[in-house]
Coordinates of C-alpha atoms in Angstrom, one line a residue:
G1 CA 19.1 -30.7 3.4
G2 CA 18.4 -31.2 -0.3
G3 CA 17.1 -28.5 -2.5
G4 CA 15.0 -29.9 -5.3
G5 CA 11.6 -31.4 -4.6
G6 CA 10.2 -32.0 -8.1
G7 CA 6.6 -31.4 -8.5
G8 CA 6.5 -29.4 -5.4
G9 CA 7.4 -32.3 -3.2
G10 CA 9.2 -31.6 0.1
G11 CA 12.9 -31.9 -0.3
G12 CA 15.4 -32.6 2.4
G13 CA 15.6 -30.5 5.4
L14 CA 11.8 -30.2 5.8
P15 CA 10.3 -30.9 9.2
P16 CA 7.5 -33.5 9.2
A17 CA 4.3 -32.1 7.7
R18 CA 1.5 -31.6 10.3
V19 CA -1.8 -32.1 8.5
D20 CA -5.4 -32.8 9.4
G21 CA -6.4 -34.0 6.0
Q22 CA -7.5 -30.5 5.0
A23 CA -4.8 -28.1 3.8
G24 CA -1.6 -28.9 5.5
F25 CA -2.3 -27.3 8.9
P26 CA -3.0 -28.8 12.3
P27 CA -6.3 -28.8 14.1
P28 CA -6.7 -26.6 17.2
P29 CA -4.1 -27.7 19.8
P30 CA -6.0 -29.9 22.3
G31 CA -6.4 -28.3 25.7
G32 CA -4.7 -25.1 24.5
E33 CA -1.3 -26.9 24.3
G34 CA 0.9 -26.3 21.2
G35 CA 3.4 -24.1 19.7
Q36 CA 7.1 -24.0 20.2
G37 CA 8.4 -26.1 23.0
G38 CA 4.9 -27.2 23.9
A39 CA 4.2 -23.7 25.3
K40 CA 0.7 -23.1 26.6
R41 CA -1.5 -20.7 24.8
S42 CA -5.1 -19.7 24.9
R43 CA -7.4 -18.9 22.1
N44 CA -6.8 -15.7 20.1
R45 CA -3.5 -15.2 21.8
R46 CA -1.9 -11.9 21.1
R47 CA 1.7 -12.1 20.0
R48 CA 4.0 -9.3 20.8
P49 CA 6.8 -8.1 18.4
P50 CA 10.4 -8.5 19.3
A51 CA 11.6 -5.9 21.8
E52 CA 13.6 -3.0 20.7
G53 CA 17.2 -3.1 21.6
G54 CA 20.8 -3.0 20.5
R55 CA 22.5 -4.9 17.8
G56 CA 22.8 -8.6 18.6
S57 CA 25.3 -9.6 16.0
S58 CA 28.6 -8.4 14.7
E59 CA 27.1 -8.4 11.2
D60 CA 24.9 -5.5 10.1
P61 CA 21.4 -6.8 9.5
S62 CA 20.4 -3.6 7.8
K63 CA 22.5 -4.6 4.9
S64 CA 20.2 -7.5 4.1
F65 CA 16.8 -7.2 5.6
A66 CA 13.5 -8.4 4.3
G67 CA 11.5 -5.3 3.7
E68 CA 9.2 -5.0 0.6
A69 CA 10.4 -6.7 -2.6
P70 CA 10.9 -5.1 -5.9
L71 CA 7.8 -4.1 -7.8
A72 CA 9.2 -5.3 -11.1
A73 CA 8.3 -8.9 -11.6
G74 CA 11.4 -11.1 -11.9
A75 CA 13.8 -8.4 -10.7
E76 CA 16.9 -10.0 -9.4
G77 CA 17.3 -7.7 -6.5
V78 CA 20.7 -7.5 -4.8
Q79 CA 23.0 -10.1 -3.3
N80 CA 23.9 -10.5 0.3
G81 CA 25.4 -7.4 1.8
G82 CA 23.8 -5.0 -0.6
Q83 CA 20.9 -2.6 -0.1
P84 CA 17.6 -4.4 -0.5
P85 CA 15.6 -3.9 -3.7
L86 CA 13.4 -0.7 -3.3
E87 CA 14.3 -1.1 0.3
A88 CA 11.9 -1.9 -1.8
A89 CA -10.1 -8.0 16.9
A90 CA -9.3 -7.4 20.3
A91 CA -7.8 -10.4 22.0
E92 CA -6.6 -11.7 25.4
N93 CA -3.4 -9.9 26.4
N94 CA -1.5 -13.1 27.3
E95 CA 2.0 -13.9 26.0
A96 CA 3.0 -17.4 24.9
D97 CA 6.5 -18.7 25.8
L98 CA 8.3 -18.0 22.5
G99 CA 11.8 -18.3 23.9
P100 CA 14.3 -15.5 23.8
A101 CA 13.0 -12.5 21.9
P102 CA 15.1 -11.5 18.9
V103 CA 17.0 -8.2 19.2
A104 CA 15.7 -5.4 16.9
T105 CA 18.4 -3.4 15.4
E106 CA 18.7 0.3 15.2
T107 CA 17.2 0.2 11.7
G108 CA 13.8 0.0 13.3
H109 CA 12.0 -3.2 12.2
I110 CA 14.9 -5.6 11.5
T111 CA 15.9 -8.3 13.9
N112 CA 19.1 -10.4 14.1
Q113 CA 17.1 -13.5 13.4
P114 CA 18.2 -15.1 10.1
F115 CA 15.7 -16.6 7.6
D116 CA 17.9 -19.7 7.6
G117 CA 16.4 -20.6 11.0
L118 CA 12.9 -20.9 9.6
P119 CA 11.7 -24.5 9.0
V120 CA 11.0 -24.0 5.3
H121 CA 12.2 -25.6 2.1
Q122 CA 15.7 -25.0 1.0
N123 CA 14.5 -23.7 -2.4
T124 CA 12.6 -20.9 -0.5
K125 CA 15.7 -20.1 1.5
R126 CA 17.7 -20.0 -1.6
A127 CA 15.3 -17.5 -3.2
I128 CA 15.3 -15.3 -0.1
A129 CA 19.1 -15.2 -0.1
Q130 CA 20.0 -15.2 -3.8
V131 CA 17.1 -13.5 -5.5
L132 CA 15.9 -11.1 -2.9
G133 CA 19.2 -10.6 -1.2
Y134 CA 17.8 -10.9 2.3
K135 CA 19.4 -12.5 5.4
Y136 CA 17.6 -11.3 8.5
M137 CA 13.9 -11.2 9.3
T138 CA 11.9 -8.1 10.2
Q139 CA 9.9 -8.1 13.4
V140 CA 6.6 -8.8 11.7
Q141 CA 8.2 -11.8 9.8
H142 CA 9.7 -13.2 13.0
A143 CA 6.5 -12.8 14.9
T144 CA 4.1 -14.2 12.3
C145 CA 6.0 -16.9 10.2
P146 CA 6.2 -19.5 13.0
V147 CA 2.6 -19.1 14.0
I148 CA 1.4 -19.4 10.4
L149 CA 3.7 -22.4 9.9
E150 CA 2.0 -24.1 12.9
G151 CA -1.2 -23.9 10.9
Y152 CA -3.1 -21.2 12.8
D153 CA -5.4 -18.7 11.3
V154 CA -3.8 -15.3 12.0
L155 CA -5.0 -11.7 12.4
A156 CA -1.8 -9.7 12.1
K157 CA -1.7 -6.0 12.9
A158 CA 1.2 -4.8 10.8
K159 CA 2.1 -1.6 8.9
T160 CA 3.2 -1.5 5.3
G161 CA 6.9 -1.2 4.9
T162 CA 7.8 -3.7 7.6
G163 CA 8.1 -6.8 5.4
K164 CA 4.6 -8.1 5.9
T165 CA 4.3 -9.4 2.3
L166 CA 7.0 -12.0 2.9
A167 CA 5.5 -12.7 6.3
F168 CA 2.5 -14.3 4.7
L169 CA 4.0 -15.5 1.4
I170 CA 6.9 -17.6 2.9
P171 CA 4.8 -19.8 5.2
S172 CA 2.0 -20.0 2.6
I173 CA 4.4 -21.4 0.0
E174 CA 5.6 -23.9 2.6
V175 CA 2.1 -25.2 3.0
L176 CA 2.0 -25.7 -0.8
V177 CA 5.4 -27.5 -0.7
R178 CA 4.3 -29.9 2.0
S179 CA 0.9 -30.6 0.5
P180 CA 1.1 -30.0 -3.3
A181 CA -2.2 -29.3 -5.0
D182 CA -3.9 -31.4 -7.7
P183 CA -3.3 -30.1 -11.2
G184 CA -5.7 -27.2 -12.0
N185 CA -6.4 -26.2 -8.4
I186 CA -5.5 -22.8 -7.1
S187 CA -4.0 -23.3 -3.6
I188 CA -3.2 -19.8 -2.4
L189 CA -5.4 -16.7 -2.9
V190 CA -4.1 -13.2 -1.9
L191 CA -6.7 -10.4 -2.0
S192 CA -5.3 -6.9 -2.4
P193 CA -7.2 -3.6 -2.4
T194 CA -5.3 -2.0 -5.3
R195 CA -3.7 -3.1 -8.5
E196 CA -0.4 -1.4 -7.5
L197 CA -0.2 -3.5 -4.3
A198 CA -1.3 -6.6 -6.1
S199 CA 1.6 -6.1 -8.6
Q200 CA 4.0 -5.6 -5.7
I201 CA 2.9 -8.8 -4.0
T202 CA 3.1 -10.7 -7.3
A203 CA 6.7 -9.6 -7.7
E204 CA 7.6 -11.0 -4.3
A205 CA 5.8 -14.2 -5.0
E206 CA 7.7 -14.6 -8.3
A207 CA 11.0 -14.1 -6.5
L208 CA 10.1 -16.7 -3.8
L209 CA 9.0 -19.2 -6.3
R210 CA 12.1 -18.9 -8.5
F211 CA 13.4 -22.3 -7.6
H212 CA 10.0 -24.0 -7.0
P213 CA 7.8 -25.6 -9.8
F214 CA 4.8 -23.6 -8.7
K215 CA 3.2 -20.9 -10.9
H216 CA 1.6 -17.6 -10.0
M217 CA -0.8 -15.1 -11.5
C218 CA -2.0 -11.6 -10.9
M219 CA -5.5 -10.3 -11.9
F220 CA -7.0 -6.9 -11.5
G221 CA -9.4 -4.6 -13.2
G222 CA -8.5 -2.2 -16.0
R223 CA -7.2 -4.8 -18.4
P224 CA -9.0 -7.1 -20.9
M225 CA -10.6 -10.3 -19.4
N226 CA -9.2 -12.4 -22.2
K227 CA -5.7 -11.7 -20.9
D228 CA -6.7 -13.3 -17.7
H229 CA -8.4 -16.2 -19.5
R230 CA -5.1 -17.0 -21.4
A231 CA -3.2 -17.0 -18.1
L232 CA -5.8 -19.1 -16.4
A233 CA -5.5 -21.7 -19.1
G234 CA -2.2 -22.8 -17.5
Q235 CA -1.1 -23.8 -14.1
V236 CA -1.9 -21.3 -11.3
D237 CA -0.9 -22.2 -7.8
V238 CA -0.7 -18.7 -6.3
L239 CA -3.3 -16.1 -7.3
V240 CA -3.1 -12.5 -6.4
A241 CA -6.2 -10.5 -7.1
T242 CA -8.2 -7.4 -6.5
P243 CA -11.7 -8.1 -5.2
G244 CA -13.7 -6.6 -8.1
R245 CA -11.9 -8.5 -10.8
L246 CA -12.0 -11.8 -8.8
V247 CA -15.8 -11.5 -8.4
D248 CA -16.1 -10.9 -12.1
H249 CA -14.3 -14.2 -12.8
L250 CA -16.2 -16.1 -10.2
E251 CA -19.5 -15.1 -11.7
N252 CA -18.6 -15.1 -15.4
T253 CA -15.6 -17.4 -16.2
R254 CA -16.6 -21.0 -16.7
G255 CA -14.8 -23.4 -14.4
F256 CA -13.0 -20.7 -12.4
A257 CA -14.9 -21.1 -9.2
E258 CA -14.2 -24.8 -9.2
R259 CA -10.5 -24.2 -9.3
L260 CA -10.8 -22.5 -5.9
G261 CA -12.8 -25.4 -4.4
N262 CA -9.7 -26.9 -2.6
L263 CA -8.1 -23.6 -1.6
K264 CA -5.5 -24.1 1.1
I265 CA -4.8 -20.5 2.2
L266 CA -6.8 -17.3 1.9
I267 CA -4.9 -14.1 2.6
F268 CA -6.3 -10.5 3.0
D269 CA -3.6 -7.8 2.7
E270 CA -4.4 -4.3 3.8
A271 CA -7.8 -5.6 4.9
D272 CA -8.8 -2.3 6.5
Q273 CA -8.2 -0.5 3.3
M274 CA -10.3 -3.0 1.4
L275 CA -13.2 -2.2 3.7
D276 CA -12.5 1.6 3.4
M277 CA -12.9 1.2 -0.3
G278 CA -16.3 -0.4 0.0
F279 CA -15.2 -4.0 -0.8
K280 CA -17.2 -5.6 2.0
P281 CA -19.9 -7.0 -0.4
A282 CA -17.3 -8.3 -2.8
I283 CA -15.4 -10.0 0.1
D284 CA -18.6 -11.7 1.3
K285 CA -19.3 -12.9 -2.2
I286 CA -15.8 -14.2 -2.7
V287 CA -15.8 -16.1 0.6
S288 CA -19.2 -17.7 -0.3
Y289 CA -17.4 -19.4 -3.2
L290 CA -14.5 -20.7 -1.1
P291 CA -14.1 -23.8 1.1
H292 CA -15.5 -23.4 4.6
R293 CA -13.1 -21.7 7.0
E294 CA -12.6 -24.9 8.9
S295 CA -11.2 -26.4 5.7
R296 CA -8.7 -23.7 4.9
Q297 CA -6.1 -21.5 6.6
T298 CA -6.9 -17.7 6.6
L299 CA -4.5 -14.9 7.2
L300 CA -5.6 -11.3 7.6
F301 CA -3.1 -8.5 7.6
S302 CA -4.2 -5.0 8.5
A303 CA -2.6 -1.8 9.9
T304 CA -5.8 -1.2 12.0
V305 CA -8.6 -3.3 13.3
P306 CA -11.8 -1.2 13.0
K307 CA -15.3 -2.5 14.0
L308 CA -16.2 -3.6 10.4
L309 CA -13.0 -5.6 10.2
R310 CA -13.8 -7.4 13.4
N311 CA -17.0 -8.5 11.8
V312 CA -15.0 -9.9 8.9
V313 CA -12.7 -11.7 11.4
G314 CA -15.7 -13.3 13.0
T315 CA -16.9 -14.8 9.7
T316 CA -13.7 -15.7 8.0
L317 CA -11.1 -16.8 10.7
R318 CA -11.4 -20.0 12.7
S319 CA -12.3 -19.5 16.4
H320 CA -8.8 -20.5 17.6
H321 CA -7.1 -17.9 15.4
Q322 CA -4.0 -16.1 16.7
V323 CA -3.6 -12.3 17.0
V324 CA -0.2 -11.0 16.2
D325 CA 0.3 -7.3 17.0
T326 CA 3.5 -5.8 15.6
V327 CA 2.2 -2.2 15.7
G328 CA 1.5 -1.7 19.4
E329 CA -0.3 1.2 20.9
E330 CA 2.8 3.4 21.3
V331 CA 4.0 3.3 17.7
E332 CA 0.7 2.7 16.0
Q333 CA 0.4 6.1 14.3
T334 CA 3.0 7.9 12.3
H335 CA 1.1 11.2 12.7
E336 CA 1.8 11.1 16.5
H337 CA 5.6 11.5 16.1
V338 CA 6.3 13.1 12.8
S339 CA 6.8 16.8 12.5
Q340 CA 3.9 18.3 10.5
T341 CA 3.2 21.9 9.3
L342 CA 0.1 23.6 8.1
F343 CA 0.6 26.2 5.4
V344 CA -2.2 28.5 4.1
S345 CA -2.3 30.4 0.9
S346 CA -4.9 32.2 -1.2
L347 CA -6.5 29.9 -3.8
D348 CA -5.3 31.9 -6.9
T349 CA -1.7 31.8 -5.7
Q350 CA -1.7 28.2 -4.4
L351 CA 0.6 27.0 -7.2
H352 CA 3.1 29.6 -6.2
A353 CA 3.0 28.4 -2.6
L354 CA 3.3 24.8 -3.7
F355 CA 6.3 25.4 -6.0
T356 CA 8.0 27.5 -3.3
L357 CA 7.7 24.6 -0.8
L358 CA 9.1 22.2 -3.5
D359 CA 12.0 24.6 -4.2
Q360 CA 12.8 24.4 -0.5
Q361 CA 12.8 20.6 -0.5
L362 CA 15.0 20.4 -3.6
A363 CA 17.7 22.2 -1.7
I364 CA 17.9 19.3 0.7
P365 CA 20.4 16.5 -0.4
R366 CA 18.7 13.1 -1.1
H367 CA 15.2 14.6 -0.9
K368 CA 12.4 12.2 -1.7
V369 CA 9.1 14.0 -1.8
I370 CA 5.5 12.8 -2.4
V371 CA 2.8 15.4 -3.2
F372 CA -0.8 14.3 -2.8
F373 CA -3.8 15.9 -4.6
A374 CA -7.5 15.3 -4.4
T375 CA -8.1 14.3 -8.0
A376 CA -6.2 12.6 -10.9
R377 CA -6.7 15.5 -13.3
V378 CA -5.2 18.0 -10.8
T379 CA -2.3 15.6 -10.2
G380 CA -1.6 15.2 -13.9
F381 CA -1.7 19.0 -14.6
V382 CA 0.7 19.9 -11.8
A383 CA 3.1 17.2 -12.9
Q384 CA 3.0 18.5 -16.4
L385 CA 3.5 22.0 -15.2
Y386 CA 6.5 20.9 -13.0
S387 CA 8.0 19.1 -16.0
A388 CA 7.5 22.1 -18.2
L389 CA 9.8 24.1 -15.9
G390 CA 12.6 21.6 -16.7
R391 CA 12.3 19.6 -13.6
Q392 CA 12.1 15.8 -13.4
C393 CA 9.2 14.2 -11.6
F394 CA 7.1 11.1 -11.4
E395 CA 3.3 10.9 -11.6
I396 CA 0.9 8.2 -10.5
H397 CA -2.9 8.5 -10.8
S398 CA -5.9 6.7 -12.3
R399 CA -5.6 8.6 -15.6
K400 CA -2.3 6.7 -16.3
S401 CA -2.3 3.2 -17.7
Q402 CA -1.3 0.4 -15.4
P403 CA 2.1 -0.1 -17.2
Q404 CA 2.8 3.6 -16.9
R405 CA 1.9 3.5 -13.2
D406 CA 4.0 0.5 -12.6
K407 CA 7.0 2.1 -14.4
A408 CA 6.7 5.3 -12.4
S409 CA 6.3 3.4 -9.1
R410 CA 9.4 1.3 -9.8
A411 CA 11.4 4.4 -10.8
F412 CA 10.4 6.4 -7.8
A413 CA 11.0 3.6 -5.4
S414 CA 14.5 2.9 -6.6
C415 CA 15.7 6.5 -7.1
H416 CA 17.8 8.2 -4.5
Q417 CA 16.0 11.5 -4.8
G418 CA 13.0 12.8 -6.6
V419 CA 9.4 14.2 -6.5
L420 CA 6.3 12.1 -7.0
F421 CA 2.9 13.7 -7.8
T422 CA 0.1 11.3 -7.0
S423 CA -3.5 10.8 -6.0
D424 CA -4.7 8.3 -3.5
V425 CA -3.6 5.3 -5.5
S426 CA -0.3 5.7 -3.6
A427 CA -1.8 6.6 -0.2
R428 CA -1.6 3.0 1.1
G429 CA -0.1 -0.3 0.4
M430 CA 2.8 0.9 -1.7
D431 CA 6.2 1.0 0.0
Y432 CA 8.5 3.8 -1.2
P433 CA 11.7 3.7 0.8
N434 CA 13.4 6.8 2.3
V435 CA 10.6 9.3 1.7
T436 CA 11.7 12.5 3.4
F437 CA 8.6 14.7 3.0
V438 CA 4.9 14.2 2.3
L439 CA 3.0 17.3 1.2
Q440 CA -0.8 17.1 1.0
V441 CA -2.7 19.8 -1.0
G442 CA -6.3 20.7 -0.3
L443 CA -9.3 19.1 1.6
T444 CA -8.9 15.6 2.9
T445 CA -10.3 13.5 5.7
K446 CA -8.4 12.7 8.9
E447 CA -8.1 9.0 7.9
Q448 CA -6.9 9.9 4.5
Y449 CA -4.4 12.4 5.9
I450 CA -2.9 9.8 8.3
H451 CA -2.6 7.2 5.6
R452 CA -0.9 9.6 3.2
L453 CA 1.5 10.8 5.9
G454 CA 2.3 7.2 6.6
R455 CA 4.4 7.1 3.4
T456 CA 7.2 8.8 5.3
A457 CA 9.1 7.9 8.6
R458 CA 8.8 4.2 7.7
A459 CA 10.9 1.4 9.1
G460 CA 12.5 3.6 11.6
K461 CA 13.5 6.3 9.2
S462 CA 12.9 10.0 9.7
G463 CA 10.6 12.2 7.7
T464 CA 8.3 15.3 7.9
G465 CA 4.9 16.2 6.6
A466 CA 2.9 19.3 5.6
L467 CA -0.6 20.3 4.5
L468 CA -1.1 23.1 2.1
V469 CA -4.7 24.5 2.1
A470 CA -6.5 27.5 0.6
E471 CA -7.8 30.1 3.1
F472 CA -11.3 28.8 3.0
E473 CA -10.1 25.3 3.9
E474 CA -8.1 26.3 7.0
R475 CA -10.8 26.1 9.6
P476 CA -12.6 23.0 8.2
M477 CA -9.2 21.1 8.1
Q478 CA -8.3 22.2 11.6
N479 CA -11.6 20.8 12.8
E480 CA -11.1 17.6 10.8
L481 CA -7.6 17.1 12.0
R482 CA -8.3 17.9 15.7
G483 CA -5.8 15.9 17.8
V484 CA -3.2 15.8 15.0
P485 CA 0.0 17.7 15.9
L486 CA -0.2 20.0 12.9
V487 CA 1.6 23.3 13.6
P488 CA 0.6 26.4 11.6
A489 CA 3.5 28.3 10.0
P490 CA 3.9 31.1 7.4
L491 CA 4.9 30.1 4.0
P492 CA 8.7 30.3 3.4
A493 CA 10.0 33.2 1.4
P494 CA 11.2 32.2 -2.1
N495 CA 15.0 32.0 -2.5
P496 CA 15.9 34.4 -5.3
A497 CA 18.8 32.2 -6.3
S498 CA 16.8 29.0 -6.8
S499 CA 13.2 30.1 -7.0
S500 CA 11.0 28.6 -9.8
L501 CA 8.4 31.4 -9.4
P502 CA 9.6 33.7 -12.3
Q503 CA 9.4 30.7 -14.7
L504 CA 6.1 29.6 -13.3
Q505 CA 4.5 33.0 -13.6
A506 CA 5.7 33.3 -17.2
L507 CA 4.4 29.8 -18.0
L508 CA 1.0 30.5 -16.5
A509 CA 0.7 33.8 -18.3
S510 CA 1.1 32.0 -21.6
M511 CA -1.4 29.2 -21.0
A512 CA -4.5 31.2 -21.8
N513 CA -3.6 30.5 -25.5
P514 CA -5.7 27.5 -26.6
R515 CA -2.8 26.3 -28.6
H516 CA -0.6 26.0 -25.5
P517 CA 0.4 22.4 -24.7
L518 CA -0.9 22.7 -21.1
H519 CA -4.1 24.7 -21.9
Q520 CA -6.3 21.6 -22.1
S521 CA -4.7 19.9 -19.1
A522 CA -5.4 23.0 -17.0
A523 CA -9.0 23.0 -18.2
Q524 CA -9.4 19.4 -17.2
S525 CA -8.0 20.2 -13.8
Y526 CA -10.6 23.0 -13.4
Q527 CA -13.4 20.6 -14.1
A528 CA -12.0 18.0 -11.7
W529 CA -11.6 20.7 -9.0
L530 CA -15.2 21.8 -9.5
G531 CA -16.4 18.3 -9.2
F532 CA -14.4 17.5 -6.1
Y533 CA -15.5 20.6 -4.2
N534 CA -19.0 20.2 -5.4
S535 CA -19.1 17.0 -3.3
N536 CA -17.8 18.9 -0.2
L537 CA -20.2 21.8 -0.1
R538 CA -21.6 20.9 3.3
K539 CA -18.1 20.6 4.9
L540 CA -17.3 24.1 3.5
G541 CA -20.6 25.7 4.2
W542 CA -20.9 26.8 0.6
N543 CA -23.8 27.1 -1.8
K544 CA -23.4 26.4 -5.5
P545 CA -23.0 30.0 -6.7
H546 CA -20.1 30.4 -4.3
L547 CA -18.6 27.1 -5.5
V548 CA -18.5 28.4 -9.0
Q549 CA -17.1 31.7 -7.9
M550 CA -14.2 29.9 -6.1
A551 CA -13.7 27.5 -9.0
N552 CA -13.3 30.5 -11.3
L553 CA -10.7 31.9 -8.9
Y554 CA -8.9 28.6 -9.1
A555 CA -9.0 28.9 -12.9
R556 CA -7.3 32.3 -12.8
G557 CA -4.6 30.7 -10.7
I558 CA -3.9 28.0 -13.3
G559 CA -3.6 30.4 -16.3
H560 CA -7.2 30.6 -17.3
P561 CA -8.5 34.2 -16.8
T562 CA -11.7 33.1 -18.5
P563 CA -13.3 30.0 -17.0
P564 CA -12.8 26.9 -19.2
P565 CA -15.9 25.8 -21.0
L566 CA -17.8 22.8 -19.7
L567 CA -20.1 20.4 -21.6
K568 CA -23.8 20.9 -20.8
R569 CA -24.1 17.3 -19.9
T570 CA -21.2 17.7 -17.3
V571 CA -22.8 20.7 -15.8
G572 CA -26.1 18.8 -15.5
K573 CA -24.5 15.9 -13.8
M574 CA -23.0 18.2 -11.2
G575 CA -26.3 19.8 -10.5
L576 CA -25.0 23.2 -11.6
R577 CA -27.5 24.1 -14.3
D578 CA -28.4 27.8 -14.3
V579 CA -25.7 28.6 -11.8
P580 CA -24.1 31.9 -12.9
G581 CA -20.4 32.1 -13.8
L582 CA -20.0 28.9 -15.8
V583 CA -19.2 28.8 -19.4
I584 CA -21.3 26.2 -21.2
Q585 CA -19.8 24.7 -24.4

């Protein structure tokens, strides 16, 4: 088949387009008939992922599988045979006749089914092979792409790190190829909960569109609106956006809402996380601006399907939508099969415990560690402290600019070993390959704990997790994580030959000096710690005087024998006026 297709027209090798005059997708199959080989299927049919099994080909699919694409927009990736870039509600339980199931390889989520077998444009296949360096589909791609190409709305239950981004982008671009939009119209809208994930999706879209004439754009909060306006002045066929920034443009950018008036495909990625983050009102507002669900195709990808998400499904997906479950009950939760350890330390020596655990990990070849903290300020301080000891690390949190976060994310994803200090901006959505250890520090919720732990043991790889808490957090966290196989263990003894503790103790002892480079960073982490635990008084059973007492103990542990001063306004906002023990600036 031919490659070109100027203006987005369908080149050779494309199957006949099936349209109903709307957006390049078929109406509901009459009488429940439809699909591959005329197989019967009922409404909201659940699709099962390919069965696990042995290798089905003499070639090694693990050398060229379609996991997540590089975060860096325009990155060339690797060619065939290389390692991939970055290695980068309820429904009827009936199975449609899909033909022989592909064989999943021992790499976990990869099948022996090549992308070349998909009925998509040659330019898309060329980008998959030459730009992304992929040959074989993952299970989620094989399970969802054919269904989406048939025009169905899809609710796909899929975990991050299994190639789901390509699973919705490849068939969506095919709809655009078969039914090009009028100039000025935005045809594909992808909603992402975070700017990091939006950037990652955009990178994959750019790679897939390399040999097509279509244009893409990414918009998210935290950057000037006029930058978006300049980009919107040109052609935009594929738009990736975070909900808040998209609502801002819909309400305030003249002519923008009209450009979405003929939207062909609406995609929700990490839909459960969007709802967790409180984006339900924004989602409702966005949908109110878009064509009716009967006039567009809607794809909803989510790791879980909570009750609130089922409500969204009922209002955004057409009634004959398909349910594709590539998670399954047995493998749904990482926390059920990953080894996890609970470590307890006193609050004023928690840094010593943390660095001892990291020393232990550094002794492991090809270690790749993520350490989660409750606040951005604490994350930044510990990262600076770690760097001051002469050790390389990466840090990602909301106090970093978006370019800084993107750079750190790319670097950590592509490195063979390293340590990443982060807050919850990396808890979900981002795919960091080969993470060997996830360490969480301090109070968290069960849901948050599970999402963070999910950064390791991905795509069939191994990994371990640990939770480090202060003594006062032990019982609340054991109650919170009831049912999670978290095994208490004593802290490991420092290795005299490689311990960082002597350097750490000397560094902390010098930080009381206001001129010390880390003095201010430590003070900011104190304020952030105080604010975070102030919001958790009920969980801990504390009153405010006890909170301040414990915060001052934390201050001593980070090199501040005297509590750092706080602005009177800050103390007032925390509701801590007249509480003894605080130093008011």
